[in-house]
Amino acid sequence: MKRILKFLGWAVLASALLVAGAIVAVYAFSARKLGRRYAVSVQVPAVPSDPGAVARGRHIAETRGCADCHGADLGGAKVIDDPAMGRLYGPNLTRGQGGVPANLADADWVRAIRHGVARDGHGLFLMPSADYSTFTDEDLGDLIAYLRSVPPVNRASVPVSVGPVARALLLAGKIQLAADVIDHAAVRPEVVKPGVTVAYGRYLAIGCTGCHGPNFSGGKIDIGPPDWPPAQNLTPAGDLAKWSEEDFIRTMRDRVRPDGTKLSEVMPAAFGKLNDTEMKALWAFLRTLPAAATGSRPPAGK
């Protein structure tokens, strides 16, 4: 009996050492990925300062989810605070205490927004720049104009602390830094004019791919906590095939589907602020998608 207990004791110890070793390895290799520095060539668009540009930039910020991570006042906000995923807060983007430095250049804004790279060269963990890298120069210039106009908020930015599950997902390629996904040398945004067109809808829909996948088939959202519900299938294989344009716009704005069920809180409310032209263009694009089985999105980075 003593020999059995001794054997079991050694087995438990060995298992504990293996688990500890695995955790150490995950933290070591993920730290290497998180600490990587990126040298990118930044092309700075014209940044206007007139009231019209600032208003357009504000609309872009309000409809592309900036407030979801940075707060309604852009002074920073909690995104995820979970032992498994980490303590992930959007930083203060204003010039108040704890915010961006007074000498932050336009190139620094472009580097962060379009390339997902911080001023010091490290990849930004939260920033969904893969969605923003295709911003037209006009949209990006207007957005920076607005960000420069935001009143200062005195609030300390909370340092990003990546948890063990998020680190493991990072190593597995389920979560990827935008800086690793973007082809920095090939960032050449096309000119897309606003209008009720499929082309403009496709341009807007890039902001949906982070959760719904590059083919919009939905399914499990790897970038969020394990308890997040799966993203809906936006192709004709999903419920949208039964909806009208009016159903789609009402659902986006009221957050209630035609069948009376509510949209998940994970779905950014910001998209409900799209104007009529944007809504109609987005709907026109979604109607052109080929049917795809739910969750049949290509692997991350493909």
PDB file of N, CA and C in Angstrom, residues 111-164:
ATOM      1  N   ARG A 111       0.370  55.080 -37.374  1.00  0.00           N
ATOM      2  CA  ARG A 111       1.061  53.830 -37.036  1.00  0.00           C
ATOM      3  C   ARG A 111       0.162  52.945 -36.168  1.00  0.00           C
ATOM      4  N   ALA A 112      -0.524  53.558 -35.225  1.00  0.00           N
ATOM      5  CA  ALA A 112      -1.390  52.791 -34.327  1.00  0.00           C
ATOM      6  C   ALA A 112      -2.661  52.330 -35.027  1.00  0.00           C
ATOM      7  N   ILE A 113      -3.328  53.255 -35.738  1.00  0.00           N
ATOM      8  CA  ILE A 113      -4.629  52.946 -36.338  1.00  0.00           C
ATOM      9  C   ILE A 113      -4.490  52.020 -37.541  1.00  0.00           C
ATOM     10  N   ARG A 114      -3.600  52.355 -38.441  1.00  0.00           N
ATOM     11  CA  ARG A 114      -3.503  51.623 -39.705  1.00  0.00           C
ATOM     12  C   ARG A 114      -2.583  50.408 -39.628  1.00  0.00           C
ATOM     13  N   HIS A 115      -1.620  50.423 -38.702  1.00  0.00           N
ATOM     14  CA  HIS A 115      -0.630  49.340 -38.645  1.00  0.00           C
ATOM     15  C   HIS A 115      -0.690  48.522 -37.355  1.00  0.00           C
ATOM     16  N   GLY A 116      -1.393  49.005 -36.321  1.00  0.00           N
ATOM     17  CA  GLY A 116      -1.448  48.265 -35.066  1.00  0.00           C
ATOM     18  C   GLY A 116      -0.141  48.257 -34.314  1.00  0.00           C
ATOM     19  N   VAL A 117       0.640  49.322 -34.482  1.00  0.00           N
ATOM     20  CA  VAL A 117       1.965  49.405 -33.869  1.00  0.00           C
ATOM     21  C   VAL A 117       2.053  50.675 -33.023  1.00  0.00           C
ATOM     22  N   ALA A 118       2.558  50.512 -31.819  1.00  0.00           N
ATOM     23  CA  ALA A 118       2.684  51.637 -30.899  1.00  0.00           C
ATOM     24  C   ALA A 118       3.859  52.534 -31.291  1.00  0.00           C
ATOM     25  N   ARG A 119       3.924  53.655 -30.644  1.00  0.00           N
ATOM     26  CA  ARG A 119       4.986  54.633 -30.925  1.00  0.00           C
ATOM     27  C   ARG A 119       6.374  54.029 -30.733  1.00  0.00           C
ATOM     28  N   ASP A 120       6.508  53.129 -29.737  1.00  0.00           N
ATOM     29  CA  ASP A 120       7.821  52.530 -29.471  1.00  0.00           C
ATOM     30  C   ASP A 120       8.092  51.292 -30.316  1.00  0.00           C
ATOM     31  N   GLY A 121       7.137  50.928 -31.187  1.00  0.00           N
ATOM     32  CA  GLY A 121       7.361  49.827 -32.116  1.00  0.00           C
ATOM     33  C   GLY A 121       6.748  48.493 -31.736  1.00  0.00           C
ATOM     34  N   HIS A 122       6.190  48.377 -30.527  1.00  0.00           N
ATOM     35  CA  HIS A 122       5.608  47.081 -30.164  1.00  0.00           C
ATOM     36  C   HIS A 122       4.192  46.952 -30.731  1.00  0.00           C
ATOM     37  N   GLY A 123       3.765  45.711 -30.970  1.00  0.00           N
ATOM     38  CA  GLY A 123       2.432  45.479 -31.515  1.00  0.00           C
ATOM     39  C   GLY A 123       1.368  45.694 -30.462  1.00  0.00           C
ATOM     40  N   LEU A 124       0.297  46.381 -30.828  1.00  0.00           N
ATOM     41  CA  LEU A 124      -0.794  46.654 -29.902  1.00  0.00           C
ATOM     42  C   LEU A 124      -1.685  45.424 -29.784  1.00  0.00           C
ATOM     43  N   PHE A 125      -1.920  44.968 -28.557  1.00  0.00           N
ATOM     44  CA  PHE A 125      -2.650  43.721 -28.362  1.00  0.00           C
ATOM     45  C   PHE A 125      -4.145  43.871 -28.662  1.00  0.00           C
ATOM     46  N   LEU A 126      -4.743  44.952 -28.231  1.00  0.00           N
ATOM     47  CA  LEU A 126      -6.189  45.114 -28.382  1.00  0.00           C
ATOM     48  C   LEU A 126      -6.608  45.761 -29.691  1.00  0.00           C
ATOM     49  N   MET A 127      -5.778  46.591 -30.238  1.00  0.00           N
ATOM     50  CA  MET A 127      -6.168  47.429 -31.367  1.00  0.00           C
ATOM     51  C   MET A 127      -6.517  46.602 -32.609  1.00  0.00           C
ATOM     52  N   PRO A 128      -7.763  46.695 -33.115  1.00  0.00           N
ATOM     53  CA  PRO A 128      -8.167  45.905 -34.291  1.00  0.00           C
ATOM     54  C   PRO A 128      -7.784  46.580 -35.600  1.00  0.00           C
ATOM     55  N   SER A 129      -6.502  46.863 -35.751  1.00  0.00           N
ATOM     56  CA  SER A 129      -6.047  47.621 -36.919  1.00  0.00           C
ATOM     57  C   SER A 129      -6.216  46.877 -38.231  1.00  0.00           C
ATOM     58  N   ALA A 130      -6.369  45.544 -38.161  1.00  0.00           N
ATOM     59  CA  ALA A 130      -6.637  44.813 -39.403  1.00  0.00           C
ATOM     60  C   ALA A 130      -7.951  45.287 -40.014  1.00  0.00           C
ATOM     61  N   ASP A 131      -8.880  45.738 -39.167  1.00  0.00           N
ATOM     62  CA  ASP A 131     -10.144  46.289 -39.650  1.00  0.00           C
ATOM     63  C   ASP A 131      -9.984  47.723 -40.145  1.00  0.00           C
ATOM     64  N   TYR A 132      -8.979  48.423 -39.616  1.00  0.00           N
ATOM     65  CA  TYR A 132      -8.819  49.844 -39.908  1.00  0.00           C
ATOM     66  C   TYR A 132      -7.746  50.134 -40.955  1.00  0.00           C
ATOM     67  N   SER A 133      -6.943  49.131 -41.292  1.00  0.00           N
ATOM     68  CA  SER A 133      -5.835  49.369 -42.216  1.00  0.00           C
ATOM     69  C   SER A 133      -6.322  49.774 -43.598  1.00  0.00           C
ATOM     70  N   THR A 134      -7.573  49.459 -43.909  1.00  0.00           N
ATOM     71  CA  THR A 134      -8.120  49.797 -45.228  1.00  0.00           C
ATOM     72  C   THR A 134      -8.869  51.126 -45.233  1.00  0.00           C
ATOM     73  N   PHE A 135      -8.847  51.846 -44.128  1.00  0.00           N
ATOM     74  CA  PHE A 135      -9.470  53.173 -44.126  1.00  0.00           C
ATOM     75  C   PHE A 135      -8.918  53.998 -45.292  1.00  0.00           C
ATOM     76  N   THR A 136      -9.779  54.706 -45.983  1.00  0.00           N
ATOM     77  CA  THR A 136      -9.289  55.617 -47.011  1.00  0.00           C
ATOM     78  C   THR A 136      -8.477  56.722 -46.346  1.00  0.00           C
ATOM     79  N   ASP A 137      -7.628  57.360 -47.114  1.00  0.00           N
ATOM     80  CA  ASP A 137      -6.844  58.461 -46.555  1.00  0.00           C
ATOM     81  C   ASP A 137      -7.751  59.566 -46.024  1.00  0.00           C
ATOM     82  N   GLU A 138      -8.852  59.810 -46.718  1.00  0.00           N
ATOM     83  CA  GLU A 138      -9.765  60.859 -46.266  1.00  0.00           C
ATOM     84  C   GLU A 138     -10.387  60.495 -44.919  1.00  0.00           C
ATOM     85  N   ASP A 139     -10.843  59.251 -44.777  1.00  0.00           N
ATOM     86  CA  ASP A 139     -11.441  58.831 -43.512  1.00  0.00           C
ATOM     87  C   ASP A 139     -10.414  58.865 -42.387  1.00  0.00           C
ATOM     88  N   LEU A 140      -9.212  58.388 -42.663  1.00  0.00           N
ATOM     89  CA  LEU A 140      -8.184  58.364 -41.631  1.00  0.00           C
ATOM     90  C   LEU A 140      -7.800  59.782 -41.219  1.00  0.00           C
ATOM     91  N   GLY A 141      -7.660  60.683 -42.197  1.00  0.00           N
ATOM     92  CA  GLY A 141      -7.338  62.071 -41.882  1.00  0.00           C
ATOM     93  C   GLY A 141      -8.423  62.719 -41.043  1.00  0.00           C
ATOM     94  N   ASP A 142      -9.689  62.468 -41.383  1.00  0.00           N
ATOM     95  CA  ASP A 142     -10.798  63.041 -40.615  1.00  0.00           C
ATOM     96  C   ASP A 142     -10.830  62.465 -39.200  1.00  0.00           C
ATOM     97  N   LEU A 143     -10.547  61.164 -39.075  1.00  0.00           N
ATOM     98  CA  LEU A 143     -10.542  60.542 -37.754  1.00  0.00           C
ATOM     99  C   LEU A 143      -9.464  61.142 -36.862  1.00  0.00           C
ATOM    100  N   ILE A 144      -8.271  61.330 -37.412  1.00  0.00           N
ATOM    101  CA  ILE A 144      -7.195  61.933 -36.622  1.00  0.00           C
ATOM    102  C   ILE A 144      -7.554  63.362 -36.246  1.00  0.00           C
ATOM    103  N   ALA A 145      -8.180  64.089 -37.165  1.00  0.00           N
ATOM    104  CA  ALA A 145      -8.618  65.456 -36.866  1.00  0.00           C
ATOM    105  C   ALA A 145      -9.563  65.459 -35.667  1.00  0.00           C
ATOM    106  N   TYR A 146     -10.470  64.492 -35.638  1.00  0.00           N
ATOM    107  CA  TYR A 146     -11.402  64.414 -34.504  1.00  0.00           C
ATOM    108  C   TYR A 146     -10.673  64.047 -33.212  1.00  0.00           C
ATOM    109  N   LEU A 147      -9.783  63.043 -33.280  1.00  0.00           N
ATOM    110  CA  LEU A 147      -9.071  62.614 -32.078  1.00  0.00           C
ATOM    111  C   LEU A 147      -8.259  63.754 -31.478  1.00  0.00           C
ATOM    112  N   ARG A 148      -7.736  64.612 -32.320  1.00  0.00           N
ATOM    113  CA  ARG A 148      -6.967  65.758 -31.831  1.00  0.00           C
ATOM    114  C   ARG A 148      -7.868  66.808 -31.179  1.00  0.00           C
ATOM    115  N   SER A 149      -9.168  66.762 -31.489  1.00  0.00           N
ATOM    116  CA  SER A 149     -10.095  67.786 -30.970  1.00  0.00           C
ATOM    117  C   SER A 149     -10.795  67.378 -29.682  1.00  0.00           C
ATOM    118  N   VAL A 150     -10.637  66.118 -29.288  1.00  0.00           N
ATOM    119  CA  VAL A 150     -11.375  65.614 -28.118  1.00  0.00           C
ATOM    120  C   VAL A 150     -10.889  66.318 -26.849  1.00  0.00           C
ATOM    121  N   PRO A 151     -11.817  66.779 -26.003  1.00  0.00           N
ATOM    122  CA  PRO A 151     -11.427  67.442 -24.748  1.00  0.00           C
ATOM    123  C   PRO A 151     -10.597  66.510 -23.867  1.00  0.00           C
ATOM    124  N   PRO A 152      -9.626  67.058 -23.150  1.00  0.00           N
ATOM    125  CA  PRO A 152      -8.781  66.225 -22.296  1.00  0.00           C
ATOM    126  C   PRO A 152      -9.556  65.579 -21.150  1.00  0.00           C
ATOM    127  N   VAL A 153      -9.209  64.342 -20.865  1.00  0.00           N
ATOM    128  CA  VAL A 153      -9.789  63.602 -19.740  1.00  0.00           C
ATOM    129  C   VAL A 153      -8.635  63.155 -18.861  1.00  0.00           C
ATOM    130  N   ASN A 154      -8.690  63.494 -17.581  1.00  0.00           N
ATOM    131  CA  ASN A 154      -7.639  63.089 -16.658  1.00  0.00           C
ATOM    132  C   ASN A 154      -7.973  61.713 -16.077  1.00  0.00           C
ATOM    133  N   ARG A 155      -7.375  60.700 -16.669  1.00  0.00           N
ATOM    134  CA  ARG A 155      -7.622  59.326 -16.221  1.00  0.00           C
ATOM    135  C   ARG A 155      -6.418  58.478 -16.609  1.00  0.00           C
ATOM    136  N   ALA A 156      -5.852  57.799 -15.634  1.00  0.00           N
ATOM    137  CA  ALA A 156      -4.678  56.970 -15.918  1.00  0.00           C
ATOM    138  C   ALA A 156      -5.052  55.795 -16.813  1.00  0.00           C
ATOM    139  N   SER A 157      -4.228  55.531 -17.814  1.00  0.00           N
ATOM    140  CA  SER A 157      -4.429  54.361 -18.665  1.00  0.00           C
ATOM    141  C   SER A 157      -4.004  53.113 -17.899  1.00  0.00           C
ATOM    142  N   VAL A 158      -4.812  52.066 -17.990  1.00  0.00           N
ATOM    143  CA  VAL A 158      -4.512  50.811 -17.298  1.00  0.00           C
ATOM    144  C   VAL A 158      -3.634  49.947 -18.203  1.00  0.00           C
ATOM    145  N   PRO A 159      -2.453  49.566 -17.742  1.00  0.00           N
ATOM    146  CA  PRO A 159      -1.570  48.739 -18.571  1.00  0.00           C
ATOM    147  C   PRO A 159      -2.240  47.416 -18.950  1.00  0.00           C
ATOM    148  N   VAL A 160      -2.019  46.984 -20.173  1.00  0.00           N
ATOM    149  CA  VAL A 160      -2.568  45.709 -20.632  1.00  0.00           C
ATOM    150  C   VAL A 160      -1.819  44.560 -19.956  1.00  0.00           C
ATOM    151  N   SER A 161      -2.587  43.629 -19.384  1.00  0.00           N
ATOM    152  CA  SER A 161      -2.017  42.437 -18.761  1.00  0.00           C
ATOM    153  C   SER A 161      -2.702  41.234 -19.387  1.00  0.00           C
ATOM    154  N   VAL A 162      -1.950  40.475 -20.178  1.00  0.00           N
ATOM    155  CA  VAL A 162      -2.515  39.366 -20.941  1.00  0.00           C
ATOM    156  C   VAL A 162      -2.533  38.101 -20.094  1.00  0.00           C
ATOM    157  N   GLY A 163      -3.717  37.485 -19.972  1.00  0.00           N
ATOM    158  CA  GLY A 163      -3.884  36.304 -19.133  1.00  0.00           C
ATOM    159  C   GLY A 163      -3.410  35.021 -19.796  1.00  0.00           C
ATOM    160  N   PRO A 164      -3.396  33.919 -19.028  1.00  0.00           N
ATOM    161  CA  PRO A 164      -2.841  32.649 -19.530  1.00  0.00           C
ATOM    162  C   PRO A 164      -3.605  32.072 -20.720  1.00  0.00           C
TER     163      PRO A 164
END
